[in-house]
XYZ file of C-alpha atoms in Angstrom:
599
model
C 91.993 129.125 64.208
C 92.920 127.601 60.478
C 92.990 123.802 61.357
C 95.936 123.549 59.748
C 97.583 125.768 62.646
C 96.192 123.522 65.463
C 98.367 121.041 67.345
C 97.494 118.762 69.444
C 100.221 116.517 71.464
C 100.246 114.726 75.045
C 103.688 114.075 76.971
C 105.115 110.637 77.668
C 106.951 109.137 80.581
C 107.745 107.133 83.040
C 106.942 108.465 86.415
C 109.712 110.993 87.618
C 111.411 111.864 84.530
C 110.305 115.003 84.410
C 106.593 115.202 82.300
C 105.289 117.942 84.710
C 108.402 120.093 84.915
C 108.551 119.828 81.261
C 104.892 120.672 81.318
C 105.137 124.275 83.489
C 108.229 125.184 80.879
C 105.871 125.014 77.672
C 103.397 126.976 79.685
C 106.090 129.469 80.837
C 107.790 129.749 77.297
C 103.923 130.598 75.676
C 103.043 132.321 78.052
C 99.894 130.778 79.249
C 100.503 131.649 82.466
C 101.876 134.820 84.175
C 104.597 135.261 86.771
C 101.658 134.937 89.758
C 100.338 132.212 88.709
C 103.208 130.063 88.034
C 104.349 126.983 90.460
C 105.851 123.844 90.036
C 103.589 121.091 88.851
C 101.023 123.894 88.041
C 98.666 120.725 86.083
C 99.437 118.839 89.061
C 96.213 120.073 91.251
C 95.602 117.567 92.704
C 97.129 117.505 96.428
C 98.254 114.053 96.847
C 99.805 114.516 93.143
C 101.697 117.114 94.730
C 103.172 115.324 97.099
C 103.600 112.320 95.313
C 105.542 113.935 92.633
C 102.930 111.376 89.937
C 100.108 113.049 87.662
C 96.768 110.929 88.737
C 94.440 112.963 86.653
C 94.510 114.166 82.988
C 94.938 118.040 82.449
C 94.099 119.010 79.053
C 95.545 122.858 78.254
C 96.024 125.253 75.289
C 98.820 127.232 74.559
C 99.079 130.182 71.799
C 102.957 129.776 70.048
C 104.252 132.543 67.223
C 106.823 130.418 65.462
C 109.981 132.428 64.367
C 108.620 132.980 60.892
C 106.159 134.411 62.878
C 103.066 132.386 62.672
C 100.361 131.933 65.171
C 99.657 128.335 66.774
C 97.055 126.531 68.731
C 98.998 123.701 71.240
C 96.406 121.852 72.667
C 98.941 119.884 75.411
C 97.376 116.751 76.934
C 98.990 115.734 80.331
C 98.864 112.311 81.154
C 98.617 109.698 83.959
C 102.075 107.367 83.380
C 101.038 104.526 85.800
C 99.589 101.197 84.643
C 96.229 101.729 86.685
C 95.091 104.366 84.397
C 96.349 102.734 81.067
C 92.356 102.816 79.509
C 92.425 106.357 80.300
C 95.742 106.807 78.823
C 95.039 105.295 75.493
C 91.492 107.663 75.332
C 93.767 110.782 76.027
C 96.493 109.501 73.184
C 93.089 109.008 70.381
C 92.480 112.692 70.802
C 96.081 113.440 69.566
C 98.192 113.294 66.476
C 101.355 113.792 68.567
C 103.563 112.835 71.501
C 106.920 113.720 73.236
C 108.423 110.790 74.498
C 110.939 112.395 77.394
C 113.715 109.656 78.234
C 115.561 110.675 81.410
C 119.377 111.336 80.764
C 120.546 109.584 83.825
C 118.264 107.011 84.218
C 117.166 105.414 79.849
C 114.640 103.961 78.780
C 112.168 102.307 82.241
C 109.034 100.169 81.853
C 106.384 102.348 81.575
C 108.264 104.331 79.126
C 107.943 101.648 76.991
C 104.228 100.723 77.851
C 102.802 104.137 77.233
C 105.042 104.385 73.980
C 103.390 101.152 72.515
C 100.316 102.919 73.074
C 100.884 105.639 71.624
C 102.579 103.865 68.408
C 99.059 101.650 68.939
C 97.254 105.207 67.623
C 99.525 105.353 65.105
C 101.132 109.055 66.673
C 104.059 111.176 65.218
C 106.965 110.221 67.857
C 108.939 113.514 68.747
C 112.007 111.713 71.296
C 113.263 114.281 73.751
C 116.241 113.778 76.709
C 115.646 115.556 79.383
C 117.334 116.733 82.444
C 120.925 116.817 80.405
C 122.152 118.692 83.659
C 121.884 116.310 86.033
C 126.262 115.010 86.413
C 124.910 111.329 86.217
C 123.564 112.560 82.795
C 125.038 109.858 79.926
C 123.206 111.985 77.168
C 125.374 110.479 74.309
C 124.787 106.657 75.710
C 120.770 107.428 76.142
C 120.283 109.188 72.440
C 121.673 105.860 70.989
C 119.622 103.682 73.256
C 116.948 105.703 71.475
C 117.551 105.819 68.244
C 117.635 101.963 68.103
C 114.619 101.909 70.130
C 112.941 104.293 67.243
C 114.918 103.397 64.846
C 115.080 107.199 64.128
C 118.577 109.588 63.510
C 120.301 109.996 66.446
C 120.332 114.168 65.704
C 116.584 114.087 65.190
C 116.355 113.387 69.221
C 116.230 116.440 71.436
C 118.248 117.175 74.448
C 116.570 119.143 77.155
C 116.804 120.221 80.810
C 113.526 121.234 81.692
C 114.681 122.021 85.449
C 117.033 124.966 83.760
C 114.925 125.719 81.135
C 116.817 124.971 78.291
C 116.225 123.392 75.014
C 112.395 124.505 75.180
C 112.157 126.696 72.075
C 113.454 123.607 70.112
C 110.830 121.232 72.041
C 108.293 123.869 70.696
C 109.253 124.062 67.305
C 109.648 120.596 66.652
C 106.058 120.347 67.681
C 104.668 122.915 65.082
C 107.001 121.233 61.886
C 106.876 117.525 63.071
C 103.328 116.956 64.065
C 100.873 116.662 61.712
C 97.574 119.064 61.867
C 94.275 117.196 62.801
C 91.983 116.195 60.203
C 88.125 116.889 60.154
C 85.103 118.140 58.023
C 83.462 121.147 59.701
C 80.210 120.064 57.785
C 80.108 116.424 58.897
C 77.648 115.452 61.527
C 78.664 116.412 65.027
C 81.093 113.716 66.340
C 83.815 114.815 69.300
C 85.730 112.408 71.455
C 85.153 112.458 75.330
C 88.935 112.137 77.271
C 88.070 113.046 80.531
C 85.120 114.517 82.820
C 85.099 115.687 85.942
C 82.139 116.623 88.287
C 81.605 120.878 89.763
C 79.011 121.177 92.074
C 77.336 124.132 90.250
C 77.207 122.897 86.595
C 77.085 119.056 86.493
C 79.575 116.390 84.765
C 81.572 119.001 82.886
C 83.369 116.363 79.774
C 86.589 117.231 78.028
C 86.075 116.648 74.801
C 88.207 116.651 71.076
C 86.013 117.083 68.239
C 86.545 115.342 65.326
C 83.867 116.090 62.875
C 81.064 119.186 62.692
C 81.213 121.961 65.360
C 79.884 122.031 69.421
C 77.888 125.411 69.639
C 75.907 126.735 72.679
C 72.221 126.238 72.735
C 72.445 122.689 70.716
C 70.938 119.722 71.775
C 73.510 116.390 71.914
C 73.715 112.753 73.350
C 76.106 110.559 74.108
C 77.259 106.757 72.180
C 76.997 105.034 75.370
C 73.935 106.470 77.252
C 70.810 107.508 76.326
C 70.326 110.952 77.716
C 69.775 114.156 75.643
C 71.333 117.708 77.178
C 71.282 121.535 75.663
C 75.034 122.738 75.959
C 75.086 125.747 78.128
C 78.980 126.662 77.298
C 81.794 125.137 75.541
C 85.691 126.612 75.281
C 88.999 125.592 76.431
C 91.009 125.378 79.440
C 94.265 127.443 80.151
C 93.958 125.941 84.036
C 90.290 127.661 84.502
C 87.837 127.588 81.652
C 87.852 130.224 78.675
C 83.816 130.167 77.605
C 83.879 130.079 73.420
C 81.305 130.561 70.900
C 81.798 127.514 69.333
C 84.211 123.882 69.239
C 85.389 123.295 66.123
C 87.227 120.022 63.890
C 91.018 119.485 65.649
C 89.572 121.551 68.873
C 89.994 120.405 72.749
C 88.069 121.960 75.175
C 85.323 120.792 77.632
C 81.202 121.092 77.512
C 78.986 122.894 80.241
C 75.041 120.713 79.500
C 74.141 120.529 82.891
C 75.076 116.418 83.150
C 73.817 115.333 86.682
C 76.320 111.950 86.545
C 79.702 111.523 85.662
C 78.682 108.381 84.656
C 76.828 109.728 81.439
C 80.362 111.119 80.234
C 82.597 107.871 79.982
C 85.829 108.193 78.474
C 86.153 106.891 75.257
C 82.550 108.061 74.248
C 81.185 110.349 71.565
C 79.439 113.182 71.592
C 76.670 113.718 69.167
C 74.268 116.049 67.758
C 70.595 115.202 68.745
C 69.319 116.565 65.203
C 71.262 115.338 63.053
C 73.073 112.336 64.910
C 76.132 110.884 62.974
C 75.704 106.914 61.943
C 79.367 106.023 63.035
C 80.560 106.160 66.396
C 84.051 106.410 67.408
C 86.512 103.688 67.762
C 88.018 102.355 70.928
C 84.902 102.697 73.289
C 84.796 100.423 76.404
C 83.723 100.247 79.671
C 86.293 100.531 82.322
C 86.736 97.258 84.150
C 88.207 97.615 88.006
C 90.579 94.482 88.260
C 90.877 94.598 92.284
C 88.561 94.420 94.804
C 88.737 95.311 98.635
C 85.811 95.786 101.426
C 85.766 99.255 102.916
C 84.654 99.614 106.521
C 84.347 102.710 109.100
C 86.249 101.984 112.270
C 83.052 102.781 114.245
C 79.652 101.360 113.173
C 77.954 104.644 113.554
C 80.001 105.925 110.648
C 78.326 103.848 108.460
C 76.097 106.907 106.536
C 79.717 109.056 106.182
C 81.290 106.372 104.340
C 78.114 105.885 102.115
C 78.408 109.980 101.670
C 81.910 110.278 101.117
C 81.845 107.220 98.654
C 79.268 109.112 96.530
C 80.844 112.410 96.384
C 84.179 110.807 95.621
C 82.688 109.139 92.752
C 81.501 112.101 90.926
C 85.155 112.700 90.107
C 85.915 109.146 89.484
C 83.421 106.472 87.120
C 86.381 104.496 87.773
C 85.152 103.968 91.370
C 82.554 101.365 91.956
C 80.957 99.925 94.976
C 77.961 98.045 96.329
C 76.874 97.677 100.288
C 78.237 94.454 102.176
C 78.051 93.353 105.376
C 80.520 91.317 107.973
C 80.204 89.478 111.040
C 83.237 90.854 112.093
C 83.094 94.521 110.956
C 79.265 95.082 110.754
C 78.284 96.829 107.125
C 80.426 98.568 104.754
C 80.860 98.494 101.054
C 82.474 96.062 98.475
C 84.678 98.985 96.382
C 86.260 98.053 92.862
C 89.492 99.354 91.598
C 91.228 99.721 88.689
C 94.409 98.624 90.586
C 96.499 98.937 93.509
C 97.315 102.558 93.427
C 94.155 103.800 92.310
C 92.725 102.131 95.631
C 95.746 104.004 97.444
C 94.796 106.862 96.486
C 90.661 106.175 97.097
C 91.834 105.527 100.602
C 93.869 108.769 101.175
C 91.178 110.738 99.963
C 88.644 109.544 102.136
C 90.925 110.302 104.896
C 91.647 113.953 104.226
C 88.825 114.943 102.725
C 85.814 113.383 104.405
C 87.663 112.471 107.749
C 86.270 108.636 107.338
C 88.547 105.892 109.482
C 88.564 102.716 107.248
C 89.470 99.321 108.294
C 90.165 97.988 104.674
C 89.983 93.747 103.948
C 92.767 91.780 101.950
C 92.238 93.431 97.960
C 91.911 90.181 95.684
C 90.573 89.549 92.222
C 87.873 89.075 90.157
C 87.428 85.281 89.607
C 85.669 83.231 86.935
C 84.298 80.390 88.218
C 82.791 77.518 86.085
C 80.225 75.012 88.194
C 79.526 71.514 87.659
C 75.875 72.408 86.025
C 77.838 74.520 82.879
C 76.763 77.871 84.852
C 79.717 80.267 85.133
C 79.575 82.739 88.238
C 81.624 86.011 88.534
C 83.445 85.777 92.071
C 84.263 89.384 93.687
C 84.062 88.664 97.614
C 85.996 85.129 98.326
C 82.759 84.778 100.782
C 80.262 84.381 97.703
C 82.594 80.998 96.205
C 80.473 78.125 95.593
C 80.342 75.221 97.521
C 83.485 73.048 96.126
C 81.501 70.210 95.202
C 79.387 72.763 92.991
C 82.628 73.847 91.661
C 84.518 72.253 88.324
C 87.193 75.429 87.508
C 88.171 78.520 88.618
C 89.749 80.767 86.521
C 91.903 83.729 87.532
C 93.581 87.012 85.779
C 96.723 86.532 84.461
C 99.175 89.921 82.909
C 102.109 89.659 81.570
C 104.454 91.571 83.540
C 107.580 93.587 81.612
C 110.285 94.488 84.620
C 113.271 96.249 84.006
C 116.672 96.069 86.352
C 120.061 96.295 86.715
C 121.258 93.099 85.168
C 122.793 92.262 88.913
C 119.885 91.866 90.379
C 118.320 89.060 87.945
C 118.900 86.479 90.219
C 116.428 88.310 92.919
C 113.891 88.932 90.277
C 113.318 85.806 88.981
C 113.713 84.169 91.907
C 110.460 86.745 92.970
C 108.410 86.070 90.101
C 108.798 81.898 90.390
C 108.052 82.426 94.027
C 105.275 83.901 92.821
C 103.535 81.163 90.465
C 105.264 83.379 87.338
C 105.833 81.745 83.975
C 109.385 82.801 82.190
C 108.452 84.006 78.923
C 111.899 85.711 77.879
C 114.949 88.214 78.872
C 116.563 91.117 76.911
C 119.716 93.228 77.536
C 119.206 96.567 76.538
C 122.724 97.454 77.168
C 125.312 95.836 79.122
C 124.109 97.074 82.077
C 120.399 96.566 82.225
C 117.439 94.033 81.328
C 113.799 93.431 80.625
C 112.143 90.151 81.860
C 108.717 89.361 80.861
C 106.932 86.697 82.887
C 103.330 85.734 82.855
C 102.093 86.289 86.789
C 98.805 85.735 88.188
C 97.326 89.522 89.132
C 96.268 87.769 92.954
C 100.211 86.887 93.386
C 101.432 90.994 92.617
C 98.037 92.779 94.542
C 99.246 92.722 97.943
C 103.028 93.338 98.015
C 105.011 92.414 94.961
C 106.109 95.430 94.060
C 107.359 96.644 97.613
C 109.405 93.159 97.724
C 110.986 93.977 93.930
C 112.183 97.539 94.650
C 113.423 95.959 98.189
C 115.463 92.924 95.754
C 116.688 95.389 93.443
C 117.564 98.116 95.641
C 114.497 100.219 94.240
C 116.507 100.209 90.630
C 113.476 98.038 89.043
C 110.527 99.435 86.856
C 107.199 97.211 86.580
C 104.897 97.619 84.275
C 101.781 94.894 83.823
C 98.762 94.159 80.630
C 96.523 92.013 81.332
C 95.828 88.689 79.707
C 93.297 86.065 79.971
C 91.730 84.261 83.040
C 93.340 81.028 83.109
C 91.952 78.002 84.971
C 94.112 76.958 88.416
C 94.159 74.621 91.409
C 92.766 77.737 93.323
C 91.137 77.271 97.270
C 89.508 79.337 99.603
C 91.434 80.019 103.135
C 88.968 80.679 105.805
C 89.917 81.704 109.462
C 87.690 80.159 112.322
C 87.798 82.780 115.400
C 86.103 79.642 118.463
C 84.736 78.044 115.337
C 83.155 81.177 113.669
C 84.267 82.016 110.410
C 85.503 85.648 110.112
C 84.655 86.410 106.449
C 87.048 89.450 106.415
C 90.170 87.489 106.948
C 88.402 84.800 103.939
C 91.064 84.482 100.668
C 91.308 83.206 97.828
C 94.806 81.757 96.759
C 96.627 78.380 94.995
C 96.578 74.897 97.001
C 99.980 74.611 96.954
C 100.458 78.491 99.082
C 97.382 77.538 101.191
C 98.537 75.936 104.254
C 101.786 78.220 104.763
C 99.796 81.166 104.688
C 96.908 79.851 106.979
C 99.652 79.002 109.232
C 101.770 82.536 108.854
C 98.350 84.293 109.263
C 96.979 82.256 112.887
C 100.403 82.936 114.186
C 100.427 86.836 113.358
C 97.074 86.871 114.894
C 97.515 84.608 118.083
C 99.896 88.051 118.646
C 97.053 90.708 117.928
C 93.825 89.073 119.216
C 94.111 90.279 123.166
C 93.681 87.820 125.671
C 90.475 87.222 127.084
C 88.908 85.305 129.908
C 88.952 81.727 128.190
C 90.948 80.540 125.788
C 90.488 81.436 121.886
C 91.076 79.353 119.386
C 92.389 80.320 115.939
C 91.808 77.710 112.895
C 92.852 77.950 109.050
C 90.882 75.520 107.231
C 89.957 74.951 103.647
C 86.934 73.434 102.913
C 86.599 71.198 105.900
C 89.889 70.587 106.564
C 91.969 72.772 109.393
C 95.475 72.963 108.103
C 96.687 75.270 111.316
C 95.836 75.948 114.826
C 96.981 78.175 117.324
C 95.565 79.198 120.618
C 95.369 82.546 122.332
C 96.065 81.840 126.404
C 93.336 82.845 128.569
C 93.822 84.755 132.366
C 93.821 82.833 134.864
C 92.695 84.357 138.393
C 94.429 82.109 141.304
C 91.082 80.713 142.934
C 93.398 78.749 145.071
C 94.980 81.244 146.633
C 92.954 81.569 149.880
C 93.423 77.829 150.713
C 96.583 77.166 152.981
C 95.807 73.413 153.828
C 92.941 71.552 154.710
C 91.456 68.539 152.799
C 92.596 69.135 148.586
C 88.692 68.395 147.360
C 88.541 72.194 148.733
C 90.669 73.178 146.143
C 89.237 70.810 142.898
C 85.838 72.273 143.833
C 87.401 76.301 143.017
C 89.183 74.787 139.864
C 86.002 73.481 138.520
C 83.822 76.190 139.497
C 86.609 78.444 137.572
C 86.200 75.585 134.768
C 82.661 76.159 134.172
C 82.525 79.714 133.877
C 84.661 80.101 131.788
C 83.129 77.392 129.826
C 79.773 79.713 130.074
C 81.476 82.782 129.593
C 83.274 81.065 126.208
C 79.626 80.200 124.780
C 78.473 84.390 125.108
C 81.436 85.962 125.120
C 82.593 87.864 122.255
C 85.727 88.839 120.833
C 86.739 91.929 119.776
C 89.588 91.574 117.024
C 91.368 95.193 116.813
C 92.454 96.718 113.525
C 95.932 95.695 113.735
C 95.125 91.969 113.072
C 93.562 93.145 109.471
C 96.673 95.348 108.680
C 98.500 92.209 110.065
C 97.210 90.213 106.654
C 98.404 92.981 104.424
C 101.848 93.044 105.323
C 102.101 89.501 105.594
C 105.246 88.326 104.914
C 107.107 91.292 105.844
């Protein structure tokens, strides 16, 4: 195909406004697919995208288009993650096109990550194409929305297509506008070998299989390449493109996106954002915007039953074939025995990790509280990277800790700024400005420390806003806090899995919130247990879990009372024994207890 008659474009959304439906129309309309094949969300694979109605992983997939002039096209459509997690992935798949439809839904305007994911793509400097969809719906304001976006664009309200993707209308327009308003990709078919890896995923047959764009030179079968970021050298087996299963080609060239068969053992030699190169004749300039993916939460994983302990390390290596994202390292707890410490590129994306583990490799997980990555500067000038809230310093070792900080764009009905805000200062945020975009709504931006929105911010601002708000987060900088660690003593024994790290000034309230939610869970034994919140060496809450009491007394109906002190003592000192060997078994409950606390 002429490069001049290649396309390449990616959809973008905010999650349920209709990217996938739009998606399976294009296919439909060019045919890609037949009649058979055809279901909704036919990029959506993925069986938890399914059912979430959300795209979690990238599809890339080309379409043939005769124009009505009646000239042949190449649509290379790139379908996108929308949420924040993935945004690094997001910006990769946006460098490898020239194009992008930003769908708006008609009932619902502009959201959050609507705006996000258009920055980025305005960030790679991409040829805006602003469509309305689902113009059917009867809370549709498709007049109201097209101006909303035309002063967001600053583009002619009639260049701004309205679409229902649901009914199928409007497509052929969508289409068109593609071929005549994006621009063709550029390239030099002679240059050394450079081609832009989006995406890879792992098949058990041929290795790390990459999608890749190329940008320069051509990707041929039989030739040798490397990779930017790792220093391995492969022979490509079979390149082509995919149309939802691969089509094998002779040969990748400039403006193409397709995928490469080299027989790659790791997924982890096929980063996104890294080139592709020709061994031979290597090209002296690697592409822009490389970087290694960062996870930004942390959370210990551990099987319900100790014996379990090889599935989880089993399941946690397949799964991370699929996902470079996923990182983890082996741990071990008092309480839970050993497990693994498992980074995440944020809370969903740890969701997700979870659910998979549970359908697909059957593994029971007891998961600890997700926190942060801290920077932590000590007394001697050394700084230490803090994962585990166990591994902090001693405090007198300690001169700053520094946490993550994003600044947080939500959008909501402009009733309901009173609950935000009150939210966000509840939650340490720092008011950096407000914004009506019509009479209606609003966008706040605060500054919030990533800790305070981990655990359940989001749940408690669709609750405030009657599920009307849209968050969307970027991180910021690590900024330097009054931050503790909250341990809880279990009969003076730390338990490291209930350990957190959090600000002074929320310190005592939740060590006091926590010992009472577990004085309810722990199950009473035969002595008494106590339960202690203390930072540093200060306890800042108690509570006591009653013991049984067996009525030694019972039996004696008189006689002199030294009868009945010498059973009460007796009692008394076994139990005092039994308190100094016996152990306590805390059930999974009381660590589910610390993730919804505050519920």
């Amino acid at each position: 195909m002429r490069i001049d008659h290649i396309r390449n474009f990616c959809i973008v959304a905010h999650i349920d406004h209709g990217k996938s439906t739009l998606a399976d129309r294009l296919l439909e309309a060019t045919g890609a697919l037949d009649s058979r094949a055809m279901r909704e969300q036919v990029l959506d694979s993925n069986e938890l995208e399914r059912e979430r109605g959300i795209t979690i992983k990238l599809h890339a997939v080309r379409m043939d288009y005769v124009t009505r002039e009646g000239a042949n096209y190449e649509l290379n459509l790139i379908d996108t993650p929308g949420h924040v997690d993935f945004t690094y992935e997001v910006s990769r798949s946006l460098a490898a096109c020239e194009g992008a439809l930003l769908i708006v839904d008609a009932s619902q305007g502009i959201e959050a990550q609507t705006l996000s994911n258009l920055f980025l793509a305005m960030e790679a400097d991409l040829e805006i194409i602003p469509v309305l969809n689902k113009i059917d719906l009867p809370a549709a304001e498709p007049d109201k929305r097209r101006e909303e976006l035309s002063d967001l664009l600053g583009v002619d309200p009639e260049e701004i297509l309205a679409v229902s993707a649901k009914e199928g209308t409007g497509i052929d327009a969508i289409l068109e506008a593609v071929v005549s308003r994006i621009p063709p990709p550029e390239g030099d078919p002679e240059a050394p070998l450079r081609a832009l890896i989006f995406d890879s995923e792992y098949d058990k047959y041929l290795g790390a299989v990459p999608s890749v764009r190329v940008v320069d030179g051509r990707l041929r079968r039989g030739m040798h390449i490397s990779f930017g970021a790792a220093d391995e050298e492969y022979e490509v087996s079979e390149v082509g493109f995919q149309r939802l299963k691969r089509v094998p080609q002779d040969e990748l060239g400039p403006g193409d996106v397709g995928y490469v068969v080299a027989g790659i053992k790791e997924v982890s030699h096929t980063r996104v954002g890294d080139t592709v190169l020709d061994v031979e004749n290597p090209s002296p300039d690697l592409l822009p915007g490389y970087q290694e993916v960062r996870p930004m939460v942390f959370a210990g994983l551990y099987p319900t039953q100790s014996d379990d302990f090889e599935e989880l390390r089993e399941a946690l290596d397949r799964l991370s074939l699929n996902d470079a994202a996923l990182r983890f390292e082996p741990e071990s707890s008092a309480a839970l025995g050993f497990g693994f410490r498992c980074g995440f590129l944020g809370l969903l994306h740890m969701e997700i990790v979870q659910e998979r583990m549970a359908r697909e490799f059957g593994v029971e997980l007891i998961t600890t509280v997700p926190n942060v990555e801290y920077h932590v500067r000590l007394t001697s000038g050394e700084h230490v990277t803090v994962e585990n809230p166990t591994t902090l310093p001693d405090r007198g070792r300690i001169d700053s800790i520094s946490e993550p900080v994003v600044r947080a764009r939500i959008l909501c009905p402009a009733d309901y700024i009173g609950n935000v805000q009150k939210l966000c200062h509840d939650r340490r945020g720092i008011f950096r400005g407000m914004q009506y975009l019509d009479l209606r709504r609003v966008e706040l931006d605060y500054e919030l420390p990533l800790a305070e929105i981990v655990l359940d911010f989001y749940d408690k601002l669709k609750s405030g806003t009657r599920g009307y708000a849209a968050l969307d987060y970027e991180f910021l900088e690590y900024r330097a806090d009054d931050l503790v660690r909250l341990d809880i003593l279990l009969n003076g024994e730390a338990v490291d899995a209930f350990s957190i790290i959090l600000h002074r000034e929320k310190a005592e309230e939740y060590g006091r919130s926590l010992v009472k939610r577990l004085r309810e869970l722990i199950p009473r034994q035969q002595f008494e247990v106590a339960l202690q919140a203390t930072i540093g060496s200060r306890i800042v809450a108690r509570e006591s879990v009653r013991p049984y009491r067996k009525q030694v007394t019972a039996k004696c109906y008189g006689g002199d009372v030294s009868r009945k002190r010498k059973l009460l003592e007796r009692q008394k000192e076994g139990k005092r024994r039994m308190k100094q060997v016996g152990a306590v078994e805390i059930p999974q409950e009381a660590f589910l207890a610390v993730l919804s606390l505050g519920d």
